[in-house]
């Protein structure tokens, strides 16, 4: 515990809810593995394609198969555990990383029980190295009932699911206490019907997030397992590396050179509660996290697949995906420590606001409610007791060579440039000397922080970003030298007001333009944005609702000495 962290808060549940969990947990307490599931320390999480990871994947398969068959009243039932994510998960706010750590941590302990392996450690999917869904997760002619593939017959359609789970989960709902009900109400679920039936126009609730067509449960198959398009571009190391080298815990708006600009951090911008979204995303969440989720499904379809939805944990690959996201957070944390920088929120009011946020819906390995706070959930040790084998980014855990990481002066442009599928919006950036004269080293990155007024509909929409010489129209092909990357949102089907922001690393695009003689180093350039994904001609038809407007672009140079 570091000195700048305030005392942790506590969260309470009703006696009725606690008794319910205790009753349901009575049978499993007798299981031979449960006492050791929580106490086992020192496990190492390996890549899911490594020899050690493949061994753990066999345990994982056994456990998933068993959990799918548990009674609907059992808190460890596979679908019951996924519902926690729908009720409570934060995305695009500064509790994104910390909320998912206990969710996957308790899950790891639960897998030890049903996989009957006390040494099980959750494998991670290093998608930068393995840019495809591994064979262990896929059905095939030789393995048509693989429980790790949600297209298998082991997963129910809507009618079967509703008949099985509706009454069982309504009983759970009725046991929630006032604090839990307040959080659900704030999220848009004032009663059980609003949670279960939901609102398909807002993508809220169980039914709107449920994939009824099993053949659409996941987009990747044994015949076509590779990540593609924006998903493939987002897992390239350069798309998110700057998010691991920033020294900032939080993305903020600051005065730079006398003007407001976005300064990137590991986390997205601050919010008041974990059920809200901030106005600005971060690289790690906004790039590989969001785009891998979306690439594993069909975001524009009614049957979108599990991974693009808030019921994404129904797809077993969710936990390998989020294990890798947690691993990247661990790399950032240990890099901070190696450079004598705090891995926690700034001391004082910011730390107090972050640490006291209550997470009220976790279920532990004994089937009991496990309320927690963000402050109690931050550290891997001693609570969770795992570590990670090396993977992409591990080399960053080292002291900076020479000077510490600093941020060079930013270039910021503002305007109101409409854009859509066939209309690009551009803003011109006058490049400051510190940006133009950067040392051309792989460790130094340039990141564009882009603010837009988005279209109403976000589900299935990509925001493609291009860097072009000033005044020139972009070649909006993703194969062009000018293409810098794409942004997509996860867990936000529609957006009714206010600006949104995202970050794109433009280093490789600038380097390509410089190398090809298309853009002179130090010259001003345009950043252009177009939408891709929904059929619209002017950015404001029925496909996307309100048209989009490019509001500002800040380019930040991260120089690692």
XYZ file of C-alpha atoms in Angstrom:
561
model
C 0.000 0.000 0.000
C 1.454 3.350 -0.973
C 1.181 6.430 1.154
C -0.835 8.434 -1.359
C -3.779 6.029 -1.298
C -6.620 6.840 1.110
C -8.296 4.260 3.314
C -10.527 1.949 1.337
C -14.268 2.342 1.547
C -16.660 -0.522 2.136
C -19.860 -1.682 0.483
C -22.721 -3.606 2.058
C -25.497 -5.840 0.796
C -28.811 -6.689 2.347
C -29.008 -9.574 4.816
C -31.509 -11.259 2.485
C -29.039 -11.179 -0.416
C -26.210 -12.481 1.747
C -28.341 -15.313 3.093
C -29.434 -16.217 -0.413
C -25.823 -16.456 -1.546
C -24.864 -18.436 1.544
C -27.657 -20.943 0.971
C -26.757 -21.420 -2.658
C -23.111 -21.790 -1.717
C -23.625 -24.495 0.899
C -23.279 -27.404 -1.486
C -20.175 -26.168 -3.235
C -18.381 -25.474 0.058
C -18.006 -29.209 0.402
C -16.227 -29.497 -2.940
C -12.598 -30.614 -2.562
C -11.177 -27.736 -4.567
C -12.975 -24.736 -3.149
C -10.779 -24.070 -0.137
C -7.699 -24.113 -2.320
C -9.247 -22.124 -5.184
C -8.946 -18.847 -3.279
C -5.778 -19.546 -1.347
C -3.579 -20.724 -4.226
C -0.952 -18.029 -4.735
C 1.899 -17.673 -7.168
C 0.202 -18.974 -10.309
C 1.513 -17.715 -13.640
C -0.826 -16.741 -16.451
C 0.581 -17.895 -19.796
C -0.274 -17.228 -23.421
C -3.111 -19.509 -24.472
C -1.013 -20.847 -27.361
C 2.049 -21.706 -25.235
C 2.574 -25.284 -23.977
C 1.597 -24.209 -20.458
C -1.368 -22.247 -21.774
C -2.620 -25.209 -23.772
C -2.632 -27.303 -20.607
C -4.694 -24.669 -18.838
C -7.044 -24.479 -21.814
C -7.907 -28.154 -21.273
C -8.906 -27.319 -17.698
C -10.848 -24.327 -18.965
C -12.786 -26.459 -21.434
C -13.808 -28.942 -18.722
C -14.970 -26.142 -16.453
C -16.949 -24.275 -19.117
C -18.698 -27.472 -20.134
C -19.754 -28.073 -16.532
C -20.793 -24.474 -15.861
C -23.023 -24.465 -18.945
C -24.998 -27.352 -17.426
C -25.395 -25.923 -13.911
C -28.923 -25.122 -12.766
C -30.260 -21.643 -13.548
C -30.456 -20.938 -9.816
C -26.719 -21.539 -9.411
C -24.654 -18.309 -9.328
C -21.845 -20.170 -11.100
C -24.007 -21.077 -14.074
C -22.194 -19.835 -17.190
C -24.950 -17.472 -18.302
C -25.597 -16.237 -14.773
C -21.987 -15.110 -14.473
C -22.237 -13.268 -17.815
C -25.253 -11.311 -16.557
C -23.007 -9.605 -13.985
C -21.188 -7.926 -16.854
C -24.429 -6.701 -18.415
C -25.592 -5.252 -15.093
C -22.425 -3.545 -13.962
C -19.506 -3.359 -16.394
C -17.889 0.059 -16.940
C -16.587 1.048 -20.350
C -15.054 4.309 -21.499
C -14.515 5.487 -17.966
C -11.597 5.383 -15.560
C -12.853 2.283 -13.741
C -12.625 0.105 -16.870
C -9.418 -1.716 -15.924
C -10.045 -2.030 -12.211
C -13.633 -3.371 -12.502
C -12.585 -6.217 -14.782
C -9.759 -7.401 -12.501
C -12.050 -8.882 -9.778
C -14.515 -10.070 -12.415
C -11.812 -12.181 -14.072
C -10.077 -12.892 -10.748
C -13.108 -14.540 -9.146
C -13.761 -16.296 -12.425
C -10.265 -17.810 -12.374
C -10.969 -19.265 -8.918
C -14.324 -20.622 -10.071
C -12.671 -22.358 -13.031
C -10.291 -24.117 -10.616
C -13.308 -25.707 -8.951
C -15.145 -26.966 -12.020
C -11.973 -27.793 -13.934
C -10.728 -29.700 -10.859
C -7.311 -28.078 -11.101
C -6.080 -26.069 -8.121
C -3.154 -24.654 -10.118
C -5.238 -23.265 -12.978
C -4.248 -19.794 -14.174
C -6.311 -17.920 -16.737
C -4.487 -17.915 -20.102
C -4.187 -14.666 -22.034
C -4.765 -14.130 -25.749
C -1.763 -12.146 -26.996
C -3.529 -10.960 -30.145
C -0.521 -8.956 -31.328
C 1.428 -12.217 -31.566
C -1.484 -14.565 -32.369
C -3.696 -12.595 -34.745
C -6.351 -15.279 -35.041
C -8.768 -17.151 -32.818
C -6.771 -20.202 -31.669
C -7.934 -23.682 -32.666
C -8.757 -24.586 -29.052
C -11.645 -22.070 -29.183
C -13.217 -23.316 -32.427
C -15.666 -25.995 -33.488
C -14.556 -28.264 -36.314
C -15.707 -31.424 -38.051
C -13.590 -33.369 -35.575
C -14.902 -31.358 -32.609
C -18.478 -30.252 -33.402
C -19.529 -29.714 -29.768
C -16.576 -27.686 -28.511
C -17.985 -25.773 -25.503
C -15.406 -23.014 -26.076
C -17.169 -22.062 -29.321
C -20.515 -20.329 -28.670
C -21.824 -21.567 -32.013
C -22.095 -25.058 -30.527
C -25.445 -26.603 -29.568
C -24.486 -26.273 -25.902
C -25.624 -22.625 -26.039
C -29.401 -21.970 -25.914
C -31.567 -19.896 -28.230
C -33.662 -17.069 -26.769
C -36.790 -19.135 -26.158
C -34.891 -21.802 -24.233
C -32.875 -19.215 -22.348
C -35.932 -17.206 -21.306
C -37.853 -20.274 -20.183
C -34.856 -21.438 -18.153
C -33.532 -18.217 -16.642
C -36.318 -15.639 -16.414
C -37.871 -16.706 -13.126
C -34.561 -17.731 -11.571
C -32.972 -14.354 -12.218
C -36.079 -12.405 -11.283
C -35.747 -14.013 -7.841
C -32.140 -12.771 -7.690
C -33.270 -9.301 -8.766
C -35.869 -9.190 -6.027
C -33.122 -9.823 -3.486
C -31.026 -6.809 -4.459
C -30.675 -4.125 -1.801
C -31.209 -0.385 -2.160
C -27.606 0.372 -3.143
C -27.678 -2.223 -5.918
C -31.061 -1.020 -7.166
C -29.804 2.561 -7.277
C -26.852 1.551 -9.444
C -29.128 -0.441 -11.763
C -31.594 2.444 -11.993
C -28.775 4.821 -12.934
C -27.726 2.401 -15.659
C -31.245 2.407 -17.133
C -32.800 -0.574 -15.338
C -35.399 0.749 -12.862
C -37.162 -2.620 -12.657
C -36.710 -6.227 -13.719
C -38.712 -5.891 -16.939
C -36.554 -3.016 -18.125
C -33.515 -5.201 -17.491
C -34.884 -8.371 -19.072
C -36.911 -7.050 -22.028
C -34.796 -3.945 -22.377
C -34.819 -1.247 -25.016
C -33.640 -2.393 -28.462
C -33.228 1.196 -29.667
C -30.640 1.789 -26.932
C -29.186 -1.756 -26.890
C -30.066 -1.973 -23.191
C -31.165 -5.137 -21.414
C -30.859 -8.886 -21.791
C -32.971 -9.470 -24.899
C -31.455 -6.695 -27.080
C -27.981 -8.042 -26.277
C -28.915 -11.699 -26.806
C -27.857 -13.528 -29.981
C -30.707 -15.848 -30.897
C -29.118 -17.248 -34.057
C -26.403 -19.601 -32.873
C -24.637 -19.493 -36.268
C -24.014 -15.771 -35.656
C -22.634 -16.198 -32.141
C -19.068 -15.536 -33.311
C -17.748 -14.341 -36.665
C -14.552 -16.406 -36.644
C -14.613 -20.064 -37.651
C -12.135 -22.887 -38.154
C -12.214 -22.052 -41.865
C -11.661 -18.302 -41.303
C -10.137 -17.705 -37.844
C -8.073 -14.582 -38.579
C -8.698 -11.117 -37.248
C -9.534 -8.814 -40.141
C -9.992 -5.162 -41.038
C -10.095 -2.779 -38.096
C -9.630 -5.653 -35.647
C -6.354 -6.581 -37.289
C -5.088 -2.999 -37.411
C -5.960 -2.433 -33.746
C -3.804 -5.310 -32.460
C -0.650 -4.041 -34.152
C 1.765 -3.052 -31.398
C 2.092 0.497 -32.691
C -1.639 1.112 -32.334
C -1.520 0.944 -28.516
C 2.146 1.022 -27.409
C 1.952 4.723 -26.531
C -0.818 3.839 -24.098
C 1.685 1.713 -22.163
C 4.485 4.317 -22.134
C 2.453 7.312 -21.009
C 3.258 8.180 -17.384
C -0.290 9.388 -16.741
C -2.912 7.312 -14.949
C -5.714 9.353 -16.471
C -6.513 11.067 -19.773
C -7.099 14.759 -19.052
C -7.737 18.110 -20.679
C -4.915 20.520 -19.852
C -3.591 23.886 -20.918
C -0.674 23.319 -23.290
C 0.988 26.338 -24.837
C -1.831 28.553 -23.628
C -4.594 26.466 -25.212
C -6.664 23.517 -23.947
C -5.513 20.151 -25.275
C -5.982 16.478 -24.503
C -3.140 14.729 -22.668
C -3.361 10.946 -22.909
C -3.212 8.447 -20.066
C -3.617 4.742 -19.402
C -7.266 5.260 -18.439
C -10.010 7.257 -20.071
C -11.122 10.592 -18.674
C -12.603 10.885 -15.187
C -16.304 10.249 -14.560
C -18.489 10.569 -11.472
C -19.650 6.932 -11.315
C -18.725 3.702 -13.070
C -22.062 3.430 -14.879
C -21.340 6.547 -16.958
C -19.104 7.209 -19.946
C -16.454 9.865 -20.200
C -16.091 12.206 -23.140
C -12.697 10.793 -24.078
C -11.274 7.307 -24.524
C -7.769 5.885 -24.168
C -5.537 3.886 -26.485
C -5.569 0.451 -24.844
C -9.311 0.366 -24.248
C -10.186 2.236 -27.428
C -7.998 0.239 -29.793
C -7.348 -3.481 -29.122
C -10.051 -3.860 -26.477
C -12.917 -2.318 -28.447
C -12.003 -3.442 -31.928
C -11.265 -7.070 -31.046
C -14.645 -7.251 -29.308
C -16.376 -5.917 -32.414
C -14.331 -7.925 -34.913
C -15.460 -11.200 -33.359
C -19.105 -10.509 -34.185
C -21.492 -8.703 -36.521
C -22.071 -5.296 -34.891
C -24.603 -3.989 -37.434
C -26.869 -7.064 -37.220
C -29.735 -7.812 -34.816
C -27.908 -11.048 -34.048
C -24.641 -9.205 -33.494
C -22.778 -12.104 -31.875
C -21.729 -12.207 -28.250
C -18.472 -10.265 -28.272
C -19.818 -6.914 -29.607
C -22.597 -7.021 -26.979
C -22.700 -6.380 -23.237
C -23.333 -10.125 -22.865
C -19.869 -10.700 -24.316
C -18.774 -13.040 -21.446
C -21.096 -15.690 -22.911
C -18.338 -16.188 -25.486
C -15.553 -18.044 -23.623
C -12.892 -16.091 -25.495
C -13.971 -12.979 -23.571
C -11.895 -14.039 -20.571
C -8.740 -14.673 -22.617
C -9.229 -11.273 -24.262
C -9.672 -9.447 -20.962
C -6.824 -11.373 -19.378
C -4.559 -9.826 -22.007
C -5.997 -6.362 -21.335
C -5.264 -6.908 -17.626
C -1.736 -8.018 -18.565
C -1.163 -4.739 -20.412
C -2.329 -2.816 -17.353
C 0.158 -4.839 -15.280
C 2.933 -3.903 -17.712
C 2.065 -0.216 -17.359
C 1.951 -0.569 -13.555
C 5.331 -2.259 -13.309
C 6.853 0.234 -15.755
C 5.632 3.055 -13.523
C 7.197 1.376 -10.501
C 10.477 0.763 -12.363
C 10.659 4.514 -12.974
C 9.637 5.547 -9.435
C 6.270 6.838 -10.630
C 2.982 6.107 -8.927
C 0.614 3.654 -10.672
C -2.349 5.094 -8.735
C -4.633 8.113 -9.161
C -3.290 11.445 -7.987
C -3.456 11.764 -4.217
C -6.222 13.784 -2.632
C -9.738 14.192 -3.982
C -9.040 12.334 -7.234
C -7.786 9.246 -5.400
C -10.656 9.408 -2.912
C -13.257 9.588 -5.699
C -11.649 6.704 -7.581
C -10.977 4.395 -4.644
C -14.360 4.617 -2.941
C -16.417 3.627 -6.011
C -18.469 0.560 -5.027
C -18.747 -2.574 -7.183
C -21.719 -4.488 -5.794
C -22.419 -7.458 -8.062
C -19.409 -9.795 -7.992
C -19.900 -13.450 -7.017
C -17.004 -15.344 -5.452
C -15.855 -18.949 -5.641
C -18.149 -19.908 -2.731
C -21.182 -18.491 -4.587
C -21.432 -15.616 -2.137
C -21.845 -11.924 -3.000
C -18.429 -10.262 -2.994
C -18.928 -6.470 -2.901
C -15.778 -4.442 -3.285
C -14.482 -0.979 -4.068
C -12.095 0.223 -6.736
C -9.413 0.855 -4.124
C -9.684 -2.705 -2.832
C -9.440 -4.110 -6.357
C -6.380 -2.316 -7.750
C -3.461 -4.526 -6.770
C -2.776 -8.070 -7.983
C -0.960 -8.897 -4.744
C -1.914 -10.011 -2.227
C -5.567 -10.378 -3.250
C -5.284 -12.350 -6.482
C -1.773 -13.775 -6.386
C -1.019 -14.267 -10.064
C 1.696 -12.985 -12.370
C 2.177 -12.997 -16.123
C 4.587 -14.791 -18.407
C 6.258 -12.558 -20.965
C 4.257 -11.382 -23.945
C 3.959 -8.385 -26.220
C 5.042 -5.272 -24.340
C 6.947 -7.009 -21.535
C 10.169 -5.295 -22.601
C 8.685 -1.976 -21.480
C 9.032 -2.958 -17.806
C 12.381 -1.240 -17.344
C 13.776 2.110 -16.261
C 13.775 4.773 -18.940
C 17.180 5.236 -20.525
C 18.492 8.775 -20.279
C 15.776 11.263 -19.385
C 12.362 10.270 -18.099
C 9.371 10.179 -20.361
C 8.248 13.705 -21.228
C 5.537 15.183 -23.391
C 6.570 17.504 -26.165
C 4.513 20.532 -27.132
C 1.207 19.750 -28.742
C -0.389 20.952 -31.926
C -4.128 21.589 -31.673
C -6.677 22.524 -34.329
C -10.348 23.339 -33.825
C -13.286 23.665 -36.171
C -16.670 22.284 -37.179
C -16.079 19.970 -40.118
C -19.035 17.695 -41.029
C -18.192 14.172 -42.130
C -19.843 10.868 -43.033
C -19.269 7.786 -45.183
C -18.711 9.713 -48.397
C -17.693 12.991 -46.826
C -14.460 13.522 -44.928
C -13.932 16.233 -42.354
C -10.452 17.714 -42.010
C -8.595 19.986 -39.639
C -5.131 21.414 -40.327
C -2.399 21.222 -37.707
C 0.511 23.651 -37.643
C 3.375 21.498 -36.394
C 5.364 22.922 -33.455
C 9.113 22.553 -33.403
C 9.110 19.901 -30.709
C 6.890 17.727 -32.893
C 8.754 18.396 -36.120
C 12.172 17.765 -34.595
C 11.427 14.583 -32.680
C 14.203 11.986 -32.631
C 13.076 9.319 -35.142
C 13.179 6.397 -32.727
C 10.642 3.584 -32.281
C 10.135 4.570 -28.639
C 8.786 7.996 -29.609
C 5.143 8.118 -30.612
C 2.752 10.722 -31.966
C -0.855 10.322 -30.899
C -3.809 12.229 -32.328
C -6.551 12.943 -29.781
C -9.696 13.563 -31.819
C -12.936 15.115 -30.587
C -16.142 14.694 -32.579
C -19.825 15.251 -32.229
C -20.724 11.674 -33.185
C -23.687 10.420 -35.174
C -26.619 9.182 -33.119
C -25.988 5.528 -33.975
C -22.584 4.182 -32.964
C -23.176 0.433 -33.234
C -21.295 -0.896 -36.248
C -19.700 2.468 -37.140
C -15.940 2.872 -37.584
C -14.204 6.238 -37.594
C -11.289 6.002 -40.024
C -8.472 8.516 -39.572
C -6.078 9.699 -42.295
C -3.026 11.984 -42.268
C -2.570 13.997 -45.478
C -0.554 16.980 -46.691
C -2.335 20.253 -45.999
C -5.153 20.993 -48.408
C -5.164 17.610 -50.135
C -8.101 15.222 -50.261
C -7.331 11.917 -48.537
C -7.248 8.550 -50.227
C -9.815 6.949 -47.911
C -8.743 3.379 -48.646
C -7.419 1.531 -45.601
C -4.576 0.337 -47.840
C -3.363 3.889 -48.501
C -0.183 5.296 -46.984
C -2.316 8.007 -45.386
C -4.421 5.615 -43.276
C -3.528 5.945 -39.581
C -6.151 3.727 -37.923
C -9.785 3.312 -36.957
C -11.748 3.967 -33.787
C -14.871 2.103 -32.691
C -16.942 2.227 -29.538
C -17.963 -0.774 -27.458
C -21.019 -0.919 -25.221
C -22.433 2.306 -26.689
C -25.103 1.590 -29.292
C -26.365 5.151 -29.568
C -25.274 8.574 -28.357
C -27.782 11.366 -27.885
C -25.706 14.351 -26.933
C -22.303 15.792 -26.205
C -18.912 15.322 -27.792
C -16.899 12.116 -27.759
C -13.169 11.672 -28.146
C -10.790 8.923 -29.156
C -7.064 8.508 -29.727
C -5.197 7.173 -32.751
C -1.440 6.641 -32.948
C -0.385 8.343 -36.196
C 3.365 7.620 -35.953
C 3.548 5.009 -38.716
C 1.369 7.062 -41.062
C 3.600 10.125 -40.638
C 6.741 8.037 -41.077
C 5.351 6.503 -44.304
C 4.495 9.916 -45.727
C 7.935 11.265 -44.820
C 9.730 8.215 -46.261
C 7.777 8.408 -49.527
C 8.385 12.119 -49.912
C 4.663 12.880 -49.716
C 5.004 15.064 -46.608
C 8.037 17.102 -45.617
C 9.155 16.701 -41.995
C 8.001 19.764 -40.091
C 5.280 20.637 -42.594
C 1.717 21.247 -41.476
C -0.700 18.455 -42.253
C -4.402 17.658 -42.224
C -6.092 15.007 -40.121
C -9.199 13.673 -41.889
C -11.989 11.498 -40.473
C -14.638 9.478 -42.335
C -17.231 6.967 -41.134
C -17.384 3.383 -42.376
C -19.879 0.630 -41.669
C -23.436 1.833 -42.194
C -24.961 2.678 -45.534
C -25.376 6.443 -45.644
C -24.597 9.068 -48.229
C -24.478 12.287 -46.250
C -23.775 11.341 -42.634
C -27.307 12.168 -41.533
C -29.745 9.608 -42.918
C -31.741 6.933 -41.118
C -28.716 4.664 -40.919
C -26.760 6.892 -38.540
C -29.197 9.541 -37.366
C -27.558 12.882 -36.626
C -24.592 13.776 -38.797
C -21.076 13.801 -37.377
C -18.832 16.822 -36.907
C -15.054 16.873 -36.401
C -14.477 19.375 -33.576
C -10.791 19.269 -32.669
C -7.524 17.384 -33.069
C -4.565 17.521 -30.680
C -1.346 15.746 -31.622
C 0.801 14.757 -28.661
C 4.392 13.561 -28.933
C 5.494 11.040 -26.305
C 9.293 11.080 -26.109
C 10.926 8.266 -24.185
C 14.510 9.128 -23.319
